Protein backbone atom coordinates (compact mmCIF):
# COMPACT_ATOMS: atom_id res chain seq x y z
CA UNK A 1 0.00 0.00 0.00
CA UNK A 2 2.80 2.40 0.94
CA UNK A 3 4.73 1.64 -2.26
CA UNK A 4 1.59 2.43 -4.31
CA UNK A 5 1.29 5.77 -2.50
CA UNK A 6 4.90 6.63 -3.32
CA UNK A 7 4.35 5.71 -6.98
CA UNK A 8 1.26 7.93 -7.02
CA UNK A 9 3.25 10.87 -5.62
CA UNK A 10 6.04 10.35 -8.14
CA UNK A 11 3.49 10.37 -10.92
CA UNK A 12 2.15 13.74 -9.74
CA UNK A 13 5.65 15.23 -9.50
CA UNK A 14 6.53 13.95 -12.95
CA UNK A 15 3.40 15.52 -14.39
CA UNK A 16 4.09 18.81 -12.66
CA UNK A 17 7.68 18.88 -13.82
CA UNK A 18 6.50 18.48 -17.38
CA UNK A 19 4.16 21.43 -17.19
CA UNK A 20 5.12 24.29 -19.45
CA UNK A 21 4.32 27.87 -18.76
CA UNK A 22 3.69 29.87 -21.89
CA UNK A 23 4.56 33.56 -21.67
CA UNK A 24 2.93 35.78 -24.26
CA UNK A 25 5.19 38.68 -25.26
CA UNK A 26 3.49 41.72 -26.73
CA UNK A 27 5.25 43.58 -29.48
CA UNK A 28 5.94 47.08 -28.21
CA UNK A 29 7.10 50.21 -29.89
CA UNK A 30 10.41 51.49 -28.44
CA UNK A 31 9.87 53.52 -25.23
CA UNK A 32 6.19 52.55 -25.00
CA UNK A 33 6.64 50.06 -22.17
CA UNK A 34 8.58 52.37 -19.86
CA UNK A 35 5.99 55.10 -19.28
CA UNK A 36 4.26 54.84 -15.86
CA UNK A 37 0.76 56.11 -16.63
CA UNK A 38 -1.25 57.90 -13.98
CA UNK A 39 -4.97 57.19 -13.70
CA UNK A 40 -7.05 59.84 -15.45
CA UNK A 41 -5.36 60.91 -18.68
CA UNK A 42 -5.29 64.70 -19.16
CA UNK A 43 -2.49 65.08 -21.70
CA UNK A 44 -2.18 63.18 -24.99
CA UNK A 45 1.11 63.19 -26.89
CA UNK A 46 0.82 62.08 -30.51
CA UNK A 47 4.13 61.05 -32.10
CA UNK A 48 4.43 62.31 -35.66
CA UNK A 49 4.60 59.83 -38.55
CA UNK A 50 5.34 56.09 -38.24
CA UNK A 51 8.34 53.77 -38.11
CA UNK A 52 7.88 52.85 -41.78
CA UNK A 53 7.35 56.45 -42.88
CA UNK A 54 9.38 58.36 -40.29
CA UNK A 55 9.12 61.88 -41.71
CA UNK A 56 11.86 64.46 -42.15
CA UNK A 57 15.43 64.08 -40.90
CA UNK A 58 17.33 66.54 -38.73
CA UNK A 59 20.98 67.45 -39.36
CA UNK A 60 22.03 64.56 -37.08
CA UNK A 61 20.13 62.04 -39.18
CA UNK A 62 17.33 61.52 -36.63
CA UNK A 63 13.82 61.18 -38.04
CA UNK A 64 10.74 62.99 -36.78
CA UNK A 65 9.30 59.70 -35.57
CA UNK A 66 12.41 58.58 -33.71
CA UNK A 67 13.24 61.92 -32.11
CA UNK A 68 9.67 62.64 -31.06
CA UNK A 69 9.18 59.13 -29.65
CA UNK A 70 12.04 59.92 -27.28
CA UNK A 71 10.69 63.39 -26.45
CA UNK A 72 7.12 62.15 -25.88
CA UNK A 73 8.29 59.41 -23.53
CA UNK A 74 10.36 61.83 -21.46
CA UNK A 75 7.53 64.38 -21.27
CA UNK A 76 5.08 61.65 -20.21
CA UNK A 77 7.49 60.46 -17.51
CA UNK A 78 7.81 63.99 -16.16
CA UNK A 79 4.09 64.80 -16.15
CA UNK A 80 3.05 61.45 -14.69
CA UNK A 81 5.72 61.88 -12.05
CA UNK A 82 4.00 65.13 -11.07
CA UNK A 83 0.60 63.42 -10.89
CA UNK A 84 -0.66 64.75 -14.25
CA UNK A 85 -1.95 61.84 -16.33
CA UNK A 86 -0.17 61.74 -19.69
CA UNK A 87 -0.15 59.06 -22.39
CA UNK A 88 1.78 58.61 -25.63
CA UNK A 89 -0.12 57.70 -28.81
CA UNK A 90 1.36 56.38 -32.02
CA UNK A 91 -0.14 56.15 -35.47
CA UNK A 92 -0.74 52.63 -36.78
CA UNK A 93 1.68 52.05 -39.66
CA UNK A 94 -0.66 49.45 -41.19
CA UNK A 95 -3.50 51.94 -41.75
CA UNK A 96 -4.06 54.74 -44.23
CA UNK A 97 -3.56 58.25 -42.86
CA UNK A 98 -7.31 58.89 -42.60
CA UNK A 99 -7.78 55.70 -40.63
CA UNK A 100 -4.76 56.52 -38.45
CA UNK A 101 -6.39 59.84 -37.58
CA UNK A 102 -9.71 58.18 -36.80
CA UNK A 103 -8.12 55.54 -34.58
CA UNK A 104 -5.90 57.93 -32.61
CA UNK A 105 -8.64 60.53 -32.08
CA UNK A 106 -11.04 57.81 -30.94
CA UNK A 107 -8.50 56.45 -28.43
CA UNK A 108 -7.79 59.91 -27.06
CA UNK A 109 -11.50 60.69 -26.71
CA UNK A 110 -12.06 57.38 -24.91
CA UNK A 111 -9.22 58.13 -22.48
CA UNK A 112 -10.72 61.54 -21.76
CA UNK A 113 -7.69 63.73 -22.48
CA UNK A 114 -8.44 67.45 -22.68
CA UNK A 115 -5.07 68.46 -24.18
CA UNK A 116 -3.25 67.00 -27.19
CA UNK A 117 0.18 67.83 -28.59
CA UNK A 118 1.16 66.37 -31.96
CA UNK A 119 4.96 66.33 -32.11
CA UNK A 120 6.84 66.97 -35.37
CA UNK A 121 9.65 69.19 -36.64
CA UNK A 122 10.18 71.25 -39.79
CA UNK A 123 12.66 71.06 -42.64
CA UNK A 124 13.41 73.53 -45.41
CA UNK A 125 15.77 73.66 -48.35
CA UNK A 126 17.21 76.93 -47.07
CA UNK A 127 17.89 78.29 -43.61
CA UNK A 128 14.73 79.37 -41.76
CA UNK A 129 13.99 80.48 -38.23
CA UNK A 130 11.41 80.26 -35.48
CA UNK A 131 8.79 77.77 -34.41
CA UNK A 132 5.38 77.04 -35.90
CA UNK A 133 2.50 75.78 -33.77
CA UNK A 134 -0.54 74.76 -35.78
CA UNK A 135 -4.20 74.73 -34.79
CA UNK A 136 -7.24 73.80 -36.85
CA UNK A 137 -9.52 76.42 -38.38
CA UNK A 138 -12.39 74.14 -37.38
CA UNK A 139 -13.27 74.53 -33.70
CA UNK A 140 -9.98 76.36 -33.23
CA UNK A 141 -10.93 79.19 -30.90
CA UNK A 142 -13.97 78.29 -28.83
CA UNK A 143 -14.94 75.16 -26.95
CA UNK A 144 -18.40 74.24 -25.80
CA UNK A 145 -18.03 76.55 -22.82
CA UNK A 146 -17.03 79.49 -25.08
CA UNK A 147 -13.54 79.76 -23.64
CA UNK A 148 -10.32 79.97 -25.62
CA UNK A 149 -8.65 76.59 -25.79
CA UNK A 150 -6.47 75.49 -28.74
CA UNK A 151 -5.25 79.01 -29.48
CA UNK A 152 -4.44 79.55 -25.80
CA UNK A 153 -2.47 76.29 -25.64
CA UNK A 154 -0.60 77.25 -28.83
CA UNK A 155 0.44 80.63 -27.40
CA UNK A 156 1.80 78.97 -24.25
CA UNK A 157 3.89 76.60 -26.37
CA UNK A 158 5.22 79.43 -28.55
CA UNK A 159 6.08 81.57 -25.53
CA UNK A 160 7.98 78.73 -23.87
CA UNK A 161 9.90 77.88 -27.03
CA UNK A 162 10.83 81.48 -27.82
CA UNK A 163 11.94 82.32 -24.30
CA UNK A 164 13.72 79.13 -23.28
CA UNK A 165 15.15 77.99 -26.60
CA UNK A 166 16.23 81.42 -27.84
CA UNK A 167 14.20 81.30 -31.04
CA UNK A 168 13.78 84.21 -33.41
CA UNK A 169 10.23 85.48 -33.03
CA UNK A 170 8.19 85.16 -36.20
CA UNK A 171 6.03 87.99 -37.57
CA UNK A 172 2.93 85.78 -37.31
CA UNK A 173 3.75 84.99 -33.64
CA UNK A 174 4.27 81.37 -34.68
CA UNK A 175 0.61 80.32 -34.35
CA UNK A 176 -0.87 79.15 -37.66
CA UNK A 177 -4.50 78.22 -38.26
CA UNK A 178 -4.82 75.51 -40.93
CA UNK A 179 -7.54 73.53 -42.69
CA UNK A 180 -7.73 69.78 -43.32
CA UNK A 181 -5.79 70.08 -46.58
CA UNK A 182 -2.68 71.15 -44.69
CA UNK A 183 -0.29 68.46 -43.46
CA UNK A 184 -1.52 67.45 -40.02
CA UNK A 185 -4.78 69.38 -40.46
CA UNK A 186 -6.98 66.29 -40.38
CA UNK A 187 -5.56 65.15 -37.07
CA UNK A 188 -6.02 68.58 -35.50
CA UNK A 189 -9.59 68.89 -36.75
CA UNK A 190 -10.49 65.42 -35.45
CA UNK A 191 -9.00 66.11 -32.02
CA UNK A 192 -10.52 69.57 -31.68
CA UNK A 193 -13.95 68.33 -32.76
CA UNK A 194 -13.77 66.14 -29.64
CA UNK A 195 -13.42 69.38 -27.63
CA UNK A 196 -9.76 68.64 -26.98
CA UNK A 197 -7.30 71.54 -27.05
CA UNK A 198 -4.99 70.35 -29.81
CA UNK A 199 -1.81 71.76 -31.35
CA UNK A 200 0.77 70.46 -33.81
CA UNK A 201 4.23 71.54 -32.69
CA UNK A 202 6.90 72.27 -35.33
CA UNK A 203 9.54 73.63 -32.94
CA UNK A 204 12.42 74.19 -35.32
CA UNK A 205 13.71 73.88 -38.89
CA UNK A 206 15.81 70.80 -38.36
CA UNK A 207 17.64 69.77 -41.51
CA UNK A 208 20.38 72.40 -41.29
CA UNK A 209 22.76 72.88 -38.36
CA UNK A 210 21.91 76.32 -36.99
CA UNK A 211 21.99 77.95 -33.56
CA UNK A 212 18.29 77.16 -33.17
CA UNK A 213 18.45 73.52 -34.29
CA UNK A 214 21.46 72.85 -32.06
CA UNK A 215 19.50 74.27 -29.12
CA UNK A 216 16.87 71.55 -29.63
CA UNK A 217 18.73 68.47 -30.75
CA UNK A 218 21.74 68.83 -28.49
CA UNK A 219 19.82 70.12 -25.44
CA UNK A 220 16.77 67.88 -25.43
CA UNK A 221 16.01 68.44 -21.74
CA UNK A 222 15.26 72.11 -22.38
CA UNK A 223 12.73 71.22 -25.08
CA UNK A 224 11.15 68.60 -22.82
CA UNK A 225 10.78 71.22 -20.07
CA UNK A 226 9.15 73.62 -22.52
CA UNK A 227 6.46 71.09 -23.39
CA UNK A 228 5.91 70.10 -19.76
CA UNK A 229 5.58 73.74 -18.66
CA UNK A 230 3.23 74.58 -21.55
CA UNK A 231 0.86 71.79 -20.55
CA UNK A 232 0.94 72.76 -16.89
CA UNK A 233 0.30 76.42 -17.67
CA UNK A 234 -2.70 75.55 -19.82
CA UNK A 235 -4.23 73.21 -17.22
CA UNK A 236 -3.69 75.78 -14.48
CA UNK A 237 -5.31 78.67 -16.36
CA UNK A 238 -7.99 77.07 -18.52
PDB file of C-alpha atoms in Angstrom:
ATOM      1  CA  UNK A   1       0.000   0.000   0.000  1.00  0.00           C
ATOM      2  CA  UNK A   2       2.801   2.397   0.937  1.00  0.00           C
ATOM      3  CA  UNK A   3       4.731   1.641  -2.259  1.00  0.00           C
ATOM      4  CA  UNK A   4       1.591   2.426  -4.307  1.00  0.00           C
ATOM      5  CA  UNK A   5       1.286   5.770  -2.497  1.00  0.00           C
ATOM      6  CA  UNK A   6       4.900   6.625  -3.324  1.00  0.00           C
ATOM      7  CA  UNK A   7       4.345   5.706  -6.977  1.00  0.00           C
ATOM      8  CA  UNK A   8       1.256   7.930  -7.021  1.00  0.00           C
ATOM      9  CA  UNK A   9       3.252  10.875  -5.621  1.00  0.00           C
ATOM     10  CA  UNK A  10       6.045  10.354  -8.136  1.00  0.00           C
ATOM     11  CA  UNK A  11       3.490  10.369 -10.916  1.00  0.00           C
ATOM     12  CA  UNK A  12       2.152  13.742  -9.735  1.00  0.00           C
ATOM     13  CA  UNK A  13       5.653  15.232  -9.500  1.00  0.00           C
ATOM     14  CA  UNK A  14       6.534  13.953 -12.955  1.00  0.00           C
ATOM     15  CA  UNK A  15       3.405  15.521 -14.386  1.00  0.00           C
ATOM     16  CA  UNK A  16       4.094  18.814 -12.656  1.00  0.00           C
ATOM     17  CA  UNK A  17       7.682  18.880 -13.818  1.00  0.00           C
ATOM     18  CA  UNK A  18       6.503  18.477 -17.382  1.00  0.00           C
ATOM     19  CA  UNK A  19       4.160  21.428 -17.190  1.00  0.00           C
ATOM     20  CA  UNK A  20       5.120  24.293 -19.455  1.00  0.00           C
ATOM     21  CA  UNK A  21       4.325  27.874 -18.761  1.00  0.00           C
ATOM     22  CA  UNK A  22       3.692  29.866 -21.889  1.00  0.00           C
ATOM     23  CA  UNK A  23       4.563  33.558 -21.670  1.00  0.00           C
ATOM     24  CA  UNK A  24       2.934  35.782 -24.261  1.00  0.00           C
ATOM     25  CA  UNK A  25       5.190  38.678 -25.261  1.00  0.00           C
ATOM     26  CA  UNK A  26       3.495  41.724 -26.727  1.00  0.00           C
ATOM     27  CA  UNK A  27       5.253  43.579 -29.475  1.00  0.00           C
ATOM     28  CA  UNK A  28       5.935  47.076 -28.208  1.00  0.00           C
ATOM     29  CA  UNK A  29       7.102  50.212 -29.895  1.00  0.00           C
ATOM     30  CA  UNK A  30      10.413  51.486 -28.442  1.00  0.00           C
ATOM     31  CA  UNK A  31       9.870  53.524 -25.232  1.00  0.00           C
ATOM     32  CA  UNK A  32       6.186  52.548 -25.001  1.00  0.00           C
ATOM     33  CA  UNK A  33       6.638  50.060 -22.168  1.00  0.00           C
ATOM     34  CA  UNK A  34       8.582  52.374 -19.861  1.00  0.00           C
ATOM     35  CA  UNK A  35       5.985  55.096 -19.278  1.00  0.00           C
ATOM     36  CA  UNK A  36       4.265  54.835 -15.860  1.00  0.00           C
ATOM     37  CA  UNK A  37       0.763  56.110 -16.632  1.00  0.00           C
ATOM     38  CA  UNK A  38      -1.252  57.903 -13.977  1.00  0.00           C
ATOM     39  CA  UNK A  39      -4.974  57.194 -13.702  1.00  0.00           C
ATOM     40  CA  UNK A  40      -7.050  59.843 -15.445  1.00  0.00           C
ATOM     41  CA  UNK A  41      -5.364  60.914 -18.679  1.00  0.00           C
ATOM     42  CA  UNK A  42      -5.293  64.696 -19.159  1.00  0.00           C
ATOM     43  CA  UNK A  43      -2.492  65.082 -21.700  1.00  0.00           C
ATOM     44  CA  UNK A  44      -2.177  63.182 -24.987  1.00  0.00           C
ATOM     45  CA  UNK A  45       1.112  63.191 -26.886  1.00  0.00           C
ATOM     46  CA  UNK A  46       0.824  62.081 -30.514  1.00  0.00           C
ATOM     47  CA  UNK A  47       4.130  61.053 -32.096  1.00  0.00           C
ATOM     48  CA  UNK A  48       4.432  62.310 -35.660  1.00  0.00           C
ATOM     49  CA  UNK A  49       4.601  59.825 -38.554  1.00  0.00           C
ATOM     50  CA  UNK A  50       5.338  56.086 -38.243  1.00  0.00           C
ATOM     51  CA  UNK A  51       8.339  53.770 -38.106  1.00  0.00           C
ATOM     52  CA  UNK A  52       7.879  52.851 -41.781  1.00  0.00           C
ATOM     53  CA  UNK A  53       7.345  56.449 -42.879  1.00  0.00           C
ATOM     54  CA  UNK A  54       9.378  58.358 -40.293  1.00  0.00           C
ATOM     55  CA  UNK A  55       9.116  61.881 -41.710  1.00  0.00           C
ATOM     56  CA  UNK A  56      11.858  64.458 -42.148  1.00  0.00           C
ATOM     57  CA  UNK A  57      15.433  64.077 -40.902  1.00  0.00           C
ATOM     58  CA  UNK A  58      17.327  66.536 -38.733  1.00  0.00           C
ATOM     59  CA  UNK A  59      20.985  67.451 -39.363  1.00  0.00           C
ATOM     60  CA  UNK A  60      22.034  64.564 -37.084  1.00  0.00           C
ATOM     61  CA  UNK A  61      20.126  62.038 -39.183  1.00  0.00           C
ATOM     62  CA  UNK A  62      17.329  61.522 -36.632  1.00  0.00           C
ATOM     63  CA  UNK A  63      13.824  61.175 -38.042  1.00  0.00           C
ATOM     64  CA  UNK A  64      10.740  62.989 -36.781  1.00  0.00           C
ATOM     65  CA  UNK A  65       9.297  59.701 -35.568  1.00  0.00           C
ATOM     66  CA  UNK A  66      12.413  58.577 -33.714  1.00  0.00           C
ATOM     67  CA  UNK A  67      13.238  61.925 -32.115  1.00  0.00           C
ATOM     68  CA  UNK A  68       9.669  62.643 -31.059  1.00  0.00           C
ATOM     69  CA  UNK A  69       9.184  59.129 -29.652  1.00  0.00           C
ATOM     70  CA  UNK A  70      12.039  59.918 -27.282  1.00  0.00           C
ATOM     71  CA  UNK A  71      10.692  63.394 -26.449  1.00  0.00           C
ATOM     72  CA  UNK A  72       7.123  62.153 -25.883  1.00  0.00           C
ATOM     73  CA  UNK A  73       8.291  59.409 -23.535  1.00  0.00           C
ATOM     74  CA  UNK A  74      10.355  61.834 -21.459  1.00  0.00           C
ATOM     75  CA  UNK A  75       7.526  64.379 -21.274  1.00  0.00           C
ATOM     76  CA  UNK A  76       5.081  61.650 -20.215  1.00  0.00           C
ATOM     77  CA  UNK A  77       7.489  60.463 -17.511  1.00  0.00           C
ATOM     78  CA  UNK A  78       7.807  63.992 -16.160  1.00  0.00           C
ATOM     79  CA  UNK A  79       4.094  64.801 -16.153  1.00  0.00           C
ATOM     80  CA  UNK A  80       3.055  61.448 -14.691  1.00  0.00           C
ATOM     81  CA  UNK A  81       5.724  61.883 -12.048  1.00  0.00           C
ATOM     82  CA  UNK A  82       4.001  65.127 -11.067  1.00  0.00           C
ATOM     83  CA  UNK A  83       0.600  63.421 -10.893  1.00  0.00           C
ATOM     84  CA  UNK A  84      -0.655  64.748 -14.245  1.00  0.00           C
ATOM     85  CA  UNK A  85      -1.950  61.837 -16.333  1.00  0.00           C
ATOM     86  CA  UNK A  86      -0.167  61.735 -19.693  1.00  0.00           C
ATOM     87  CA  UNK A  87      -0.154  59.063 -22.394  1.00  0.00           C
ATOM     88  CA  UNK A  88       1.785  58.606 -25.629  1.00  0.00           C
ATOM     89  CA  UNK A  89      -0.124  57.699 -28.806  1.00  0.00           C
ATOM     90  CA  UNK A  90       1.363  56.375 -32.018  1.00  0.00           C
ATOM     91  CA  UNK A  91      -0.138  56.148 -35.468  1.00  0.00           C
ATOM     92  CA  UNK A  92      -0.739  52.630 -36.776  1.00  0.00           C
ATOM     93  CA  UNK A  93       1.683  52.045 -39.655  1.00  0.00           C
ATOM     94  CA  UNK A  94      -0.665  49.452 -41.189  1.00  0.00           C
ATOM     95  CA  UNK A  95      -3.497  51.939 -41.747  1.00  0.00           C
ATOM     96  CA  UNK A  96      -4.058  54.742 -44.228  1.00  0.00           C
ATOM     97  CA  UNK A  97      -3.559  58.254 -42.862  1.00  0.00           C
ATOM     98  CA  UNK A  98      -7.313  58.892 -42.603  1.00  0.00           C
ATOM     99  CA  UNK A  99      -7.778  55.697 -40.625  1.00  0.00           C
ATOM    100  CA  UNK A 100      -4.765  56.523 -38.447  1.00  0.00           C
ATOM    101  CA  UNK A 101      -6.389  59.841 -37.585  1.00  0.00           C
ATOM    102  CA  UNK A 102      -9.714  58.184 -36.801  1.00  0.00           C
ATOM    103  CA  UNK A 103      -8.117  55.538 -34.582  1.00  0.00           C
ATOM    104  CA  UNK A 104      -5.904  57.926 -32.614  1.00  0.00           C
ATOM    105  CA  UNK A 105      -8.639  60.529 -32.078  1.00  0.00           C
ATOM    106  CA  UNK A 106     -11.045  57.807 -30.942  1.00  0.00           C
ATOM    107  CA  UNK A 107      -8.501  56.452 -28.430  1.00  0.00           C
ATOM    108  CA  UNK A 108      -7.791  59.907 -27.059  1.00  0.00           C
ATOM    109  CA  UNK A 109     -11.503  60.687 -26.714  1.00  0.00           C
ATOM    110  CA  UNK A 110     -12.057  57.381 -24.913  1.00  0.00           C
ATOM    111  CA  UNK A 111      -9.224  58.127 -22.483  1.00  0.00           C
ATOM    112  CA  UNK A 112     -10.720  61.537 -21.759  1.00  0.00           C
ATOM    113  CA  UNK A 113      -7.688  63.725 -22.478  1.00  0.00           C
ATOM    114  CA  UNK A 114      -8.439  67.448 -22.678  1.00  0.00           C
ATOM    115  CA  UNK A 115      -5.070  68.457 -24.179  1.00  0.00           C
ATOM    116  CA  UNK A 116      -3.251  66.996 -27.187  1.00  0.00           C
ATOM    117  CA  UNK A 117       0.182  67.830 -28.585  1.00  0.00           C
ATOM    118  CA  UNK A 118       1.162  66.374 -31.963  1.00  0.00           C
ATOM    119  CA  UNK A 119       4.962  66.328 -32.110  1.00  0.00           C
ATOM    120  CA  UNK A 120       6.835  66.973 -35.369  1.00  0.00           C
ATOM    121  CA  UNK A 121       9.650  69.191 -36.640  1.00  0.00           C
ATOM    122  CA  UNK A 122      10.182  71.249 -39.790  1.00  0.00           C
ATOM    123  CA  UNK A 123      12.663  71.059 -42.640  1.00  0.00           C
ATOM    124  CA  UNK A 124      13.406  73.534 -45.406  1.00  0.00           C
ATOM    125  CA  UNK A 125      15.769  73.657 -48.352  1.00  0.00           C
ATOM    126  CA  UNK A 126      17.209  76.931 -47.070  1.00  0.00           C
ATOM    127  CA  UNK A 127      17.895  78.289 -43.613  1.00  0.00           C
ATOM    128  CA  UNK A 128      14.733  79.368 -41.763  1.00  0.00           C
ATOM    129  CA  UNK A 129      13.994  80.478 -38.226  1.00  0.00           C
ATOM    130  CA  UNK A 130      11.408  80.263 -35.479  1.00  0.00           C
ATOM    131  CA  UNK A 131       8.785  77.766 -34.408  1.00  0.00           C
ATOM    132  CA  UNK A 132       5.377  77.044 -35.895  1.00  0.00           C
ATOM    133  CA  UNK A 133       2.500  75.779 -33.767  1.00  0.00           C
ATOM    134  CA  UNK A 134      -0.541  74.762 -35.781  1.00  0.00           C
ATOM    135  CA  UNK A 135      -4.198  74.730 -34.788  1.00  0.00           C
ATOM    136  CA  UNK A 136      -7.239  73.804 -36.848  1.00  0.00           C
ATOM    137  CA  UNK A 137      -9.518  76.419 -38.378  1.00  0.00           C
ATOM    138  CA  UNK A 138     -12.385  74.139 -37.381  1.00  0.00           C
ATOM    139  CA  UNK A 139     -13.267  74.535 -33.697  1.00  0.00           C
ATOM    140  CA  UNK A 140      -9.978  76.362 -33.228  1.00  0.00           C
ATOM    141  CA  UNK A 141     -10.931  79.193 -30.902  1.00  0.00           C
ATOM    142  CA  UNK A 142     -13.967  78.291 -28.828  1.00  0.00           C
ATOM    143  CA  UNK A 143     -14.940  75.164 -26.949  1.00  0.00           C
ATOM    144  CA  UNK A 144     -18.404  74.241 -25.798  1.00  0.00           C
ATOM    145  CA  UNK A 145     -18.031  76.555 -22.820  1.00  0.00           C
ATOM    146  CA  UNK A 146     -17.029  79.487 -25.079  1.00  0.00           C
ATOM    147  CA  UNK A 147     -13.536  79.764 -23.643  1.00  0.00           C
ATOM    148  CA  UNK A 148     -10.321  79.971 -25.621  1.00  0.00           C
ATOM    149  CA  UNK A 149      -8.652  76.587 -25.786  1.00  0.00           C
ATOM    150  CA  UNK A 150      -6.469  75.488 -28.742  1.00  0.00           C
ATOM    151  CA  UNK A 151      -5.253  79.009 -29.475  1.00  0.00           C
ATOM    152  CA  UNK A 152      -4.437  79.547 -25.804  1.00  0.00           C
ATOM    153  CA  UNK A 153      -2.475  76.294 -25.642  1.00  0.00           C
ATOM    154  CA  UNK A 154      -0.602  77.252 -28.825  1.00  0.00           C
ATOM    155  CA  UNK A 155       0.440  80.635 -27.404  1.00  0.00           C
ATOM    156  CA  UNK A 156       1.797  78.967 -24.247  1.00  0.00           C
ATOM    157  CA  UNK A 157       3.887  76.595 -26.372  1.00  0.00           C
ATOM    158  CA  UNK A 158       5.222  79.426 -28.548  1.00  0.00           C
ATOM    159  CA  UNK A 159       6.082  81.567 -25.528  1.00  0.00           C
ATOM    160  CA  UNK A 160       7.977  78.733 -23.873  1.00  0.00           C
ATOM    161  CA  UNK A 161       9.902  77.884 -27.028  1.00  0.00           C
ATOM    162  CA  UNK A 162      10.833  81.478 -27.823  1.00  0.00           C
ATOM    163  CA  UNK A 163      11.944  82.322 -24.300  1.00  0.00           C
ATOM    164  CA  UNK A 164      13.715  79.131 -23.280  1.00  0.00           C
ATOM    165  CA  UNK A 165      15.154  77.987 -26.602  1.00  0.00           C
ATOM    166  CA  UNK A 166      16.234  81.419 -27.838  1.00  0.00           C
ATOM    167  CA  UNK A 167      14.196  81.303 -31.045  1.00  0.00           C
ATOM    168  CA  UNK A 168      13.783  84.207 -33.413  1.00  0.00           C
ATOM    169  CA  UNK A 169      10.226  85.478 -33.033  1.00  0.00           C
ATOM    170  CA  UNK A 170       8.187  85.159 -36.201  1.00  0.00           C
ATOM    171  CA  UNK A 171       6.035  87.992 -37.566  1.00  0.00           C
ATOM    172  CA  UNK A 172       2.934  85.776 -37.313  1.00  0.00           C
ATOM    173  CA  UNK A 173       3.747  84.986 -33.644  1.00  0.00           C
ATOM    174  CA  UNK A 174       4.268  81.372 -34.676  1.00  0.00           C
ATOM    175  CA  UNK A 175       0.608  80.316 -34.350  1.00  0.00           C
ATOM    176  CA  UNK A 176      -0.867  79.148 -37.657  1.00  0.00           C
ATOM    177  CA  UNK A 177      -4.500  78.215 -38.256  1.00  0.00           C
ATOM    178  CA  UNK A 178      -4.817  75.506 -40.931  1.00  0.00           C
ATOM    179  CA  UNK A 179      -7.538  73.530 -42.687  1.00  0.00           C
ATOM    180  CA  UNK A 180      -7.731  69.781 -43.321  1.00  0.00           C
ATOM    181  CA  UNK A 181      -5.787  70.078 -46.581  1.00  0.00           C
ATOM    182  CA  UNK A 182      -2.677  71.149 -44.688  1.00  0.00           C
ATOM    183  CA  UNK A 183      -0.289  68.461 -43.462  1.00  0.00           C
ATOM    184  CA  UNK A 184      -1.525  67.455 -40.018  1.00  0.00           C
ATOM    185  CA  UNK A 185      -4.778  69.378 -40.465  1.00  0.00           C
ATOM    186  CA  UNK A 186      -6.977  66.285 -40.380  1.00  0.00           C
ATOM    187  CA  UNK A 187      -5.558  65.146 -37.069  1.00  0.00           C
ATOM    188  CA  UNK A 188      -6.017  68.585 -35.501  1.00  0.00           C
ATOM    189  CA  UNK A 189      -9.588  68.889 -36.753  1.00  0.00           C
ATOM    190  CA  UNK A 190     -10.485  65.425 -35.454  1.00  0.00           C
ATOM    191  CA  UNK A 191      -9.001  66.114 -32.021  1.00  0.00           C
ATOM    192  CA  UNK A 192     -10.519  69.571 -31.683  1.00  0.00           C
ATOM    193  CA  UNK A 193     -13.951  68.333 -32.756  1.00  0.00           C
ATOM    194  CA  UNK A 194     -13.765  66.143 -29.636  1.00  0.00           C
ATOM    195  CA  UNK A 195     -13.417  69.378 -27.634  1.00  0.00           C
ATOM    196  CA  UNK A 196      -9.761  68.644 -26.978  1.00  0.00           C
ATOM    197  CA  UNK A 197      -7.300  71.542 -27.054  1.00  0.00           C
ATOM    198  CA  UNK A 198      -4.988  70.350 -29.815  1.00  0.00           C
ATOM    199  CA  UNK A 199      -1.814  71.755 -31.354  1.00  0.00           C
ATOM    200  CA  UNK A 200       0.767  70.461 -33.808  1.00  0.00           C
ATOM    201  CA  UNK A 201       4.232  71.537 -32.691  1.00  0.00           C
ATOM    202  CA  UNK A 202       6.896  72.267 -35.329  1.00  0.00           C
ATOM    203  CA  UNK A 203       9.545  73.630 -32.935  1.00  0.00           C
ATOM    204  CA  UNK A 204      12.423  74.190 -35.318  1.00  0.00           C
ATOM    205  CA  UNK A 205      13.708  73.880 -38.885  1.00  0.00           C
ATOM    206  CA  UNK A 206      15.814  70.801 -38.361  1.00  0.00           C
ATOM    207  CA  UNK A 207      17.643  69.770 -41.514  1.00  0.00           C
ATOM    208  CA  UNK A 208      20.383  72.396 -41.290  1.00  0.00           C
ATOM    209  CA  UNK A 209      22.758  72.879 -38.358  1.00  0.00           C
ATOM    210  CA  UNK A 210      21.905  76.324 -36.988  1.00  0.00           C
ATOM    211  CA  UNK A 211      21.995  77.948 -33.562  1.00  0.00           C
ATOM    212  CA  UNK A 212      18.293  77.158 -33.169  1.00  0.00           C
ATOM    213  CA  UNK A 213      18.452  73.523 -34.292  1.00  0.00           C
ATOM    214  CA  UNK A 214      21.463  72.849 -32.059  1.00  0.00           C
ATOM    215  CA  UNK A 215      19.502  74.269 -29.116  1.00  0.00           C
ATOM    216  CA  UNK A 216      16.868  71.548 -29.634  1.00  0.00           C
ATOM    217  CA  UNK A 217      18.734  68.474 -30.750  1.00  0.00           C
ATOM    218  CA  UNK A 218      21.740  68.832 -28.487  1.00  0.00           C
ATOM    219  CA  UNK A 219      19.820  70.122 -25.445  1.00  0.00           C
ATOM    220  CA  UNK A 220      16.766  67.876 -25.430  1.00  0.00           C
ATOM    221  CA  UNK A 221      16.013  68.436 -21.739  1.00  0.00           C
ATOM    222  CA  UNK A 222      15.265  72.109 -22.382  1.00  0.00           C
ATOM    223  CA  UNK A 223      12.734  71.217 -25.082  1.00  0.00           C
ATOM    224  CA  UNK A 224      11.149  68.600 -22.817  1.00  0.00           C
ATOM    225  CA  UNK A 225      10.778  71.218 -20.071  1.00  0.00           C
ATOM    226  CA  UNK A 226       9.150  73.623 -22.523  1.00  0.00           C
ATOM    227  CA  UNK A 227       6.456  71.087 -23.391  1.00  0.00           C
ATOM    228  CA  UNK A 228       5.909  70.104 -19.756  1.00  0.00           C
ATOM    229  CA  UNK A 229       5.579  73.740 -18.660  1.00  0.00           C
ATOM    230  CA  UNK A 230       3.227  74.583 -21.546  1.00  0.00           C
ATOM    231  CA  UNK A 231       0.856  71.789 -20.548  1.00  0.00           C
ATOM    232  CA  UNK A 232       0.940  72.764 -16.889  1.00  0.00           C
ATOM    233  CA  UNK A 233       0.298  76.424 -17.671  1.00  0.00           C
ATOM    234  CA  UNK A 234      -2.704  75.554 -19.818  1.00  0.00           C
ATOM    235  CA  UNK A 235      -4.232  73.212 -17.221  1.00  0.00           C
ATOM    236  CA  UNK A 236      -3.691  75.779 -14.479  1.00  0.00           C
ATOM    237  CA  UNK A 237      -5.305  78.669 -16.359  1.00  0.00           C
ATOM    238  CA  UNK A 238      -7.986  77.065 -18.522  1.00  0.00           C
TER     239      UNK A 238
END
